mmCIF file of C-alpha atoms and ligand atoms in Angstrom:
data_model
loop_
_atom_site.group_PDB
_atom_site.id
_atom_site.type_symbol
_atom_site.label_atom_id
_atom_site.label_comp_id
_atom_site.label_asym_id
_atom_site.label_seq_id
_atom_site.Cartn_x
_atom_site.Cartn_y
_atom_site.Cartn_z
ATOM 1 C CA MET A 200 12.173 65.197 -62.614
ATOM 2 C CA GLU A 201 8.913 64.406 -60.758
ATOM 3 C CA TYR A 202 7.935 61.907 -58.050
ATOM 4 C CA PRO A 203 4.475 61.347 -56.481
ATOM 5 C CA GLY A 204 5.511 62.627 -53.045
ATOM 6 C CA ASN A 205 5.844 66.278 -52.025
ATOM 7 C CA LEU A 206 9.285 67.797 -51.404
ATOM 8 C CA PHE A 207 9.694 70.528 -48.782
ATOM 9 C CA VAL A 208 12.985 72.408 -48.332
ATOM 10 C CA VAL A 209 13.562 74.378 -45.121
ATOM 11 C CA ALA A 210 16.520 76.781 -45.010
ATOM 12 C CA ALA A 211 17.567 79.417 -42.474
ATOM 13 C CA PRO A 212 20.623 81.083 -41.005
ATOM 14 C CA SER A 213 22.195 78.945 -38.242
ATOM 15 C CA GLY A 214 20.338 79.555 -34.993
ATOM 16 C CA ALA A 215 17.060 80.682 -36.590
ATOM 17 C CA GLY A 216 15.322 77.532 -35.383
ATOM 18 C CA LYS A 217 14.958 75.307 -38.493
ATOM 19 C CA SER A 218 16.053 72.061 -36.775
ATOM 20 C CA SER A 219 13.697 72.650 -33.829
ATOM 21 C CA LEU A 220 10.782 73.514 -36.126
ATOM 22 C CA VAL A 221 11.357 70.545 -38.474
ATOM 23 C CA LYS A 222 11.675 68.184 -35.480
ATOM 24 C CA ALA A 223 8.387 69.496 -34.013
ATOM 25 C CA LEU A 224 6.690 69.249 -37.438
ATOM 26 C CA LEU A 225 7.789 65.611 -37.869
ATOM 27 C CA GLU A 226 6.393 64.747 -34.438
ATOM 28 C CA LEU A 227 2.995 66.098 -35.560
ATOM 29 C CA ASP A 228 2.936 64.682 -39.095
ATOM 30 C CA ALA A 229 3.506 60.951 -39.620
ATOM 31 C CA LYS A 230 3.374 61.398 -43.426
ATOM 32 C CA LEU A 231 6.521 63.539 -43.392
ATOM 33 C CA SER A 232 10.053 62.178 -43.169
ATOM 34 C CA VAL A 233 13.321 64.091 -42.991
ATOM 35 C CA SER A 234 16.376 63.571 -45.178
ATOM 36 C CA ILE A 235 19.627 62.811 -43.318
ATOM 37 C CA SER A 236 22.473 64.743 -44.939
ATOM 38 C CA HIS A 237 26.146 63.867 -45.235
ATOM 39 C CA THR A 238 28.617 66.353 -43.754
ATOM 40 C CA SER A 239 32.349 66.704 -43.283
ATOM 41 C CA ARG A 240 31.941 68.699 -40.061
ATOM 42 C CA ALA A 241 32.564 67.001 -36.681
ATOM 43 C CA PRO A 242 29.532 66.025 -34.540
ATOM 44 C CA ARG A 243 28.349 68.707 -32.057
ATOM 45 C CA GLY A 244 27.066 68.022 -28.536
ATOM 46 C CA GLN A 245 24.895 64.833 -28.512
ATOM 47 C CA GLU A 246 24.758 64.471 -32.298
ATOM 48 C CA GLN A 247 24.990 60.879 -33.556
ATOM 49 C CA HIS A 248 26.176 59.399 -36.881
ATOM 50 C CA GLY A 249 23.074 58.349 -38.836
ATOM 51 C CA ARG A 250 20.687 60.485 -36.778
ATOM 52 C CA GLU A 251 21.402 64.205 -37.324
ATOM 53 C CA TYR A 252 23.951 63.541 -40.098
ATOM 54 C CA TRP A 253 26.110 60.925 -41.789
ATOM 55 C CA PHE A 254 29.468 62.253 -40.509
ATOM 56 C CA ILE A 255 32.226 61.507 -43.057
ATOM 57 C CA SER A 256 35.700 62.879 -43.830
ATOM 58 C CA PRO A 257 36.230 65.639 -46.429
ATOM 59 C CA ASP A 258 38.001 63.113 -48.705
ATOM 60 C CA GLU A 259 35.108 60.639 -48.459
ATOM 61 C CA PHE A 260 32.693 63.505 -49.174
ATOM 62 C CA ARG A 261 34.594 64.621 -52.277
ATOM 63 C CA ALA A 262 34.763 61.002 -53.520
ATOM 64 C CA LYS A 263 30.947 60.853 -53.238
ATOM 65 C CA VAL A 264 30.682 64.089 -55.203
ATOM 66 C CA GLN A 265 32.921 62.624 -57.911
ATOM 67 C CA ARG A 266 30.678 59.540 -58.085
ATOM 68 C CA GLY A 267 27.600 61.746 -58.537
ATOM 69 C CA GLU A 268 25.984 60.443 -55.350
ATOM 70 C CA PHE A 269 24.485 63.785 -54.317
ATOM 71 C CA PHE A 270 21.349 65.499 -55.593
ATOM 72 C CA GLU A 271 22.883 68.657 -54.178
ATOM 73 C CA TRP A 272 25.852 69.650 -52.050
ATOM 74 C CA ALA A 273 27.475 72.881 -50.833
ATOM 75 C CA GLU A 274 30.263 74.264 -48.675
ATOM 76 C CA VAL A 275 28.644 76.048 -45.731
ATOM 77 C CA HIS A 276 30.588 77.786 -42.939
ATOM 78 C CA GLY A 277 33.738 76.009 -44.163
ATOM 79 C CA ASN A 278 32.242 72.501 -44.011
ATOM 80 C CA LEU A 279 30.790 70.269 -46.768
ATOM 81 C CA TYR A 280 27.115 69.226 -46.678
ATOM 82 C CA GLY A 281 25.071 67.243 -49.192
ATOM 83 C CA THR A 282 21.796 65.398 -49.839
ATOM 84 C CA SER A 283 22.501 61.947 -51.246
ATOM 85 C CA ARG A 284 20.197 60.310 -53.792
ATOM 86 C CA GLY A 285 20.034 57.330 -51.471
ATOM 87 C CA ALA A 286 18.635 59.522 -48.673
ATOM 88 C CA ILE A 287 15.450 60.507 -50.482
ATOM 89 C CA GLU A 288 14.903 58.907 -53.926
ATOM 90 C CA ALA A 289 13.307 55.617 -52.781
ATOM 91 C CA ARG A 290 10.966 57.393 -50.356
ATOM 92 C CA MET A 291 9.903 59.983 -52.931
ATOM 93 C CA ILE A 292 9.236 57.249 -55.517
ATOM 94 C CA GLN A 293 6.986 55.572 -52.936
ATOM 95 C CA GLY A 294 5.054 58.827 -52.621
ATOM 96 C CA GLU A 295 6.331 59.859 -49.200
ATOM 97 C CA ASP A 296 6.523 63.587 -48.405
ATOM 98 C CA VAL A 297 10.147 64.450 -47.627
ATOM 99 C CA VAL A 298 11.623 67.459 -45.807
ATOM 100 C CA LEU A 299 15.159 68.664 -46.588
ATOM 101 C CA GLU A 300 16.806 70.897 -43.997
ATOM 102 C CA ILE A 301 19.611 72.457 -46.065
ATOM 103 C CA ASP A 302 21.181 75.826 -46.868
ATOM 104 C CA TYR A 303 19.991 78.253 -49.550
ATOM 105 C CA GLN A 304 22.566 77.002 -52.090
ATOM 106 C CA GLY A 305 21.215 73.479 -51.813
ATOM 107 C CA ALA A 306 17.630 74.741 -51.848
ATOM 108 C CA LEU A 307 18.146 76.471 -55.207
ATOM 109 C CA GLN A 308 19.858 73.362 -56.645
ATOM 110 C CA ILE A 309 16.887 71.202 -55.526
ATOM 111 C CA LYS A 310 14.422 73.664 -57.087
ATOM 112 C CA ASP A 311 16.273 73.342 -60.411
ATOM 113 C CA ILE A 312 15.960 69.528 -60.319
ATOM 114 C CA PHE A 313 12.452 69.397 -58.768
ATOM 115 C CA PRO A 314 10.501 72.561 -59.762
ATOM 116 C CA TYR A 315 7.529 71.419 -57.645
ATOM 117 C CA ALA A 316 9.682 71.485 -54.472
ATOM 118 C CA VAL A 317 8.375 74.001 -51.916
ATOM 119 C CA LEU A 318 11.153 76.259 -50.611
ATOM 120 C CA ILE A 319 10.560 77.658 -47.104
ATOM 121 C CA PHE A 320 12.918 80.180 -45.479
ATOM 122 C CA ILE A 321 12.925 80.594 -41.694
ATOM 123 C CA LEU A 322 13.801 84.118 -40.528
ATOM 124 C CA PRO A 323 14.895 85.022 -36.981
ATOM 125 C CA PRO A 324 12.951 87.972 -35.483
ATOM 126 C CA SER A 325 16.160 90.027 -35.138
ATOM 127 C CA TRP A 326 19.949 89.776 -35.440
ATOM 128 C CA ASP A 327 20.258 90.066 -31.660
ATOM 129 C CA GLU A 328 17.802 87.209 -31.049
ATOM 130 C CA LEU A 329 19.672 85.093 -33.629
ATOM 131 C CA GLN A 330 22.945 85.603 -31.762
ATOM 132 C CA GLN A 331 21.252 84.955 -28.403
ATOM 133 C CA ARG A 332 19.847 81.642 -29.682
ATOM 134 C CA LEU A 333 23.250 80.516 -30.949
ATOM 135 C CA ILE A 334 24.810 81.403 -27.564
ATOM 136 C CA ARG A 335 21.938 79.809 -25.597
ATOM 137 C CA ARG A 336 22.140 76.649 -27.726
ATOM 138 C CA GLY A 337 25.584 76.224 -26.185
ATOM 139 C CA ASP A 338 27.128 73.862 -28.775
ATOM 140 C CA THR A 339 28.805 76.398 -31.039
ATOM 141 C CA GLN A 340 32.163 78.005 -30.166
ATOM 142 C CA THR A 341 32.363 81.813 -29.897
ATOM 143 C CA GLU A 342 34.501 82.264 -33.038
ATOM 144 C CA VAL A 343 32.123 80.013 -35.007
ATOM 145 C CA ILE A 344 29.153 82.104 -33.814
ATOM 146 C CA ALA A 345 30.830 85.237 -35.204
ATOM 147 C CA GLN A 346 31.362 83.478 -38.555
ATOM 148 C CA ARG A 347 27.727 82.312 -38.678
ATOM 149 C CA MET A 348 26.391 85.738 -37.748
ATOM 150 C CA HIS A 349 28.512 87.214 -40.558
ATOM 151 C CA ASN A 350 27.232 84.627 -43.069
ATOM 152 C CA ALA A 351 23.630 85.131 -41.892
ATOM 153 C CA ARG A 352 23.405 88.562 -43.549
ATOM 154 C CA HIS A 353 24.075 87.077 -46.997
ATOM 155 C CA GLU A 354 21.840 84.055 -46.279
ATOM 156 C CA VAL A 355 18.862 86.231 -45.254
ATOM 157 C CA ALA A 356 19.174 88.130 -48.556
ATOM 158 C CA GLN A 357 18.415 84.815 -50.366
ATOM 159 C CA ALA A 358 14.929 84.608 -48.782
ATOM 160 C CA GLN A 359 13.575 86.444 -51.853
ATOM 161 C CA HIS A 360 14.178 83.265 -53.953
ATOM 162 C CA PHE A 361 11.995 81.126 -51.653
ATOM 163 C CA ASP A 362 8.273 80.272 -52.041
ATOM 164 C CA PHE A 363 7.500 81.048 -48.384
ATOM 165 C CA VAL A 364 9.212 83.031 -45.599
ATOM 166 C CA VAL A 365 8.291 82.185 -41.985
ATOM 167 C CA ILE A 366 9.406 84.434 -39.102
ATOM 168 C CA ASN A 367 10.328 82.289 -36.122
ATOM 169 C CA ALA A 368 9.544 84.735 -33.294
ATOM 170 C CA LEU A 369 7.029 82.731 -31.222
ATOM 171 C CA PHE A 370 7.836 79.061 -31.818
ATOM 172 C CA GLU A 371 4.209 77.824 -31.799
ATOM 173 C CA THR A 372 3.177 80.477 -34.342
ATOM 174 C CA ALA A 373 6.058 79.575 -36.671
ATOM 175 C CA LEU A 374 5.166 75.873 -36.291
ATOM 176 C CA PHE A 375 1.525 76.622 -37.173
ATOM 177 C CA ASP A 376 2.702 78.540 -40.268
ATOM 178 C CA LEU A 377 4.864 75.565 -41.324
ATOM 179 C CA LYS A 378 2.002 73.097 -40.834
ATOM 180 C CA SER A 379 -0.307 75.334 -42.899
ATOM 181 C CA ILE A 380 2.184 75.491 -45.781
ATOM 182 C CA VAL A 381 2.592 71.694 -45.815
ATOM 183 C CA HIS A 382 -1.178 71.127 -45.676
ATOM 184 C CA ALA A 383 -1.920 73.675 -48.418
ATOM 185 C CA GLN A 384 0.739 72.136 -50.702
ATOM 186 C CA ARG A 385 -0.711 68.647 -50.245
ATOM 187 C CA LEU A 386 -4.191 69.895 -51.185
ATOM 188 C CA LYS A 387 -2.837 71.795 -54.211
ATOM 189 C CA TYR A 388 -0.690 68.899 -55.445
ATOM 190 C CA ALA A 389 -3.486 66.338 -54.987
ATOM 191 C CA SER A 390 -5.981 68.515 -56.885
ATOM 192 C CA GLN A 391 -3.405 69.094 -59.680
ATOM 193 C CA ARG A 392 -2.965 65.322 -60.063
ATOM 194 C CA ARG A 393 -6.734 64.742 -59.921
ATOM 195 C CA ASN A 394 -7.242 67.442 -62.518
ATOM 196 C CA ARG A 395 -4.662 65.832 -64.803
ATOM 197 C CA SER A 396 -6.427 62.459 -64.595
ATOM 198 C CA ASN A 397 -9.780 64.188 -65.193
ATOM 199 C CA VAL A 398 -8.362 65.774 -68.355
ATOM 200 C CA PHE A 399 -7.191 62.354 -69.577
ATOM 201 C CA ARG A 400 -10.702 60.983 -68.802
ATOM 202 C CA ALA A 401 -12.222 63.800 -70.869
ATOM 203 C CA LEU A 402 -9.899 62.931 -73.778
ATOM 204 C CA ASP A 403 -10.947 59.247 -73.494
ATOM 205 C CA LEU A 404 -14.602 60.294 -73.630
ATOM 206 C CA ILE A 405 -14.015 62.400 -76.743
ATOM 207 C CA GLU A 406 -12.422 59.380 -78.470
ATOM 208 C CA ASP A 407 -15.311 57.017 -77.507
HETATM 209 N N1 GDP B 140 23.331 72.419 -49.084
HETATM 210 C C1 GDP B 140 23.178 71.724 -47.948
HETATM 211 N N2 GDP B 140 23.209 72.384 -46.751
HETATM 212 C C2 GDP B 140 23.033 71.629 -45.635
HETATM 213 C C3 GDP B 140 22.818 70.233 -45.660
HETATM 214 N N3 GDP B 140 22.678 69.792 -44.370
HETATM 215 C C4 GDP B 140 22.769 70.885 -43.561
HETATM 216 N N4 GDP B 140 22.992 71.996 -44.329
HETATM 217 C C5 GDP B 140 23.131 73.379 -43.888
HETATM 218 O O1 GDP B 140 24.415 73.625 -43.362
HETATM 219 C C6 GDP B 140 24.328 74.708 -42.422
HETATM 220 C C7 GDP B 140 25.040 74.322 -41.147
HETATM 221 O O2 GDP B 140 24.314 73.275 -40.557
HETATM 222 P P1 GDP B 140 24.792 72.776 -39.101
HETATM 223 O O3 GDP B 140 26.273 72.536 -39.155
HETATM 224 O O4 GDP B 140 23.900 71.633 -38.726
HETATM 225 O O5 GDP B 140 24.579 74.014 -38.188
HETATM 226 P P2 GDP B 140 23.260 74.749 -37.705
HETATM 227 O O6 GDP B 140 22.717 75.511 -38.883
HETATM 228 O O7 GDP B 140 23.790 75.640 -36.636
HETATM 229 O O8 GDP B 140 22.290 73.707 -37.218
HETATM 230 C C8 GDP B 140 22.832 74.970 -42.204
HETATM 231 O O9 GDP B 140 22.452 76.079 -42.999
HETATM 232 C C9 GDP B 140 22.176 73.716 -42.752
HETATM 233 O O10 GDP B 140 20.865 73.980 -43.264
HETATM 234 C C10 GDP B 140 22.806 69.580 -46.945
HETATM 235 O O11 GDP B 140 22.618 68.353 -47.078
HETATM 236 N N5 GDP B 140 22.988 70.360 -48.039
HETATM 237 N N1 ADP B 141 10.979 80.660 -31.486
HETATM 238 C C1 ADP B 141 12.049 80.443 -30.686
HETATM 239 N N2 ADP B 141 12.214 81.192 -29.559
HETATM 240 C C2 ADP B 141 13.279 80.995 -28.754
HETATM 241 N N3 ADP B 141 14.245 80.056 -28.946
HETATM 242 C C3 ADP B 141 14.126 79.290 -30.071
HETATM 243 C C4 ADP B 141 13.036 79.433 -30.977
HETATM 244 N N4 ADP B 141 13.216 78.519 -31.992
HETATM 245 C C5 ADP B 141 14.367 77.840 -31.715
HETATM 246 N N5 ADP B 141 14.894 78.290 -30.547
HETATM 247 C C6 ADP B 141 16.145 77.834 -29.906
HETATM 248 O O1 ADP B 141 17.191 78.461 -30.632
HETATM 249 C C7 ADP B 141 18.326 77.568 -30.749
HETATM 250 C C8 ADP B 141 18.644 77.329 -32.226
HETATM 251 O O2 ADP B 141 17.592 76.533 -32.769
HETATM 252 P P1 ADP B 141 17.959 75.423 -33.867
HETATM 253 O O3 ADP B 141 16.701 74.685 -34.192
HETATM 254 O O4 ADP B 141 19.166 74.652 -33.457
HETATM 255 O O5 ADP B 141 18.364 76.390 -35.101
HETATM 256 P P2 ADP B 141 19.002 76.005 -36.513
HETATM 257 O O6 ADP B 141 18.691 74.549 -36.759
HETATM 258 O O7 ADP B 141 18.336 76.928 -37.494
HETATM 259 O O8 ADP B 141 20.476 76.252 -36.382
HETATM 260 C C9 ADP B 141 17.938 76.282 -30.028
HETATM 261 O O9 ADP B 141 18.452 76.344 -28.703
HETATM 262 C C10 ADP B 141 16.408 76.335 -30.001
HETATM 263 O O10 ADP B 141 15.878 75.655 -28.876
#
């Protein structure tokens, strides 16, 4: 399946900094918009329904899965998360560039559906820094932090399946790397489309 807009997928272990980086990237790039996922987990801290997530019950989530409403969905840290068709299809058809902030399971599902999607994995600089960021963030309970740190080891091993890996040590450097990847993909995709239309023009000329 192919749409005119670019599709960027950002995945990372919890606490690596993907939400902060995507938020900063969106503030710098008016052509990018972010997909709002559905989740069965409860809101954290100041999170609002319809801003960070569409917060729904596990039963509602499973009913949506049954109705085929998700492009992708996964169980992550014991909660359900998914990208609905409604969240991104219209914008991609209009040629908007969309960013998905999802886990590695969802990223691989998206790549299967949209091979041109650009998968970007955000790595923390160290396990200790990852744990410190989760603690400093302050909205995740101690036992949940232990679960996420445990899951992080398997998640980091999935980085090998991604198109790009960005180490989020210094925030500004990681943000620059993200911007560069988005810019390079736009240039590549635009030239690929131009090249395709040039080939069709050449074929027209041959038939004249
Ligand atoms: N597959 C999938 N994963 C998602 C989606 N939305 C969020 N996630 C992932 O679920 C995990 C937990 O997200 P969250 O509960 O917001 O915690 P955080 O990682 O600490 O910010 C993260 O890896 C997210 O990338 C989604 O729509 N689909
Ligand atoms: N490069 C960085 N250096 C230090 N702290 C960071 C950096 N990037 C993000 N953080 C902080 O780490 C915490 C986790 O970041 P967040 O974006 O919520 O991660 P994720 O969305 O991957 O769970 C937040 O408090 C954020 O401000």
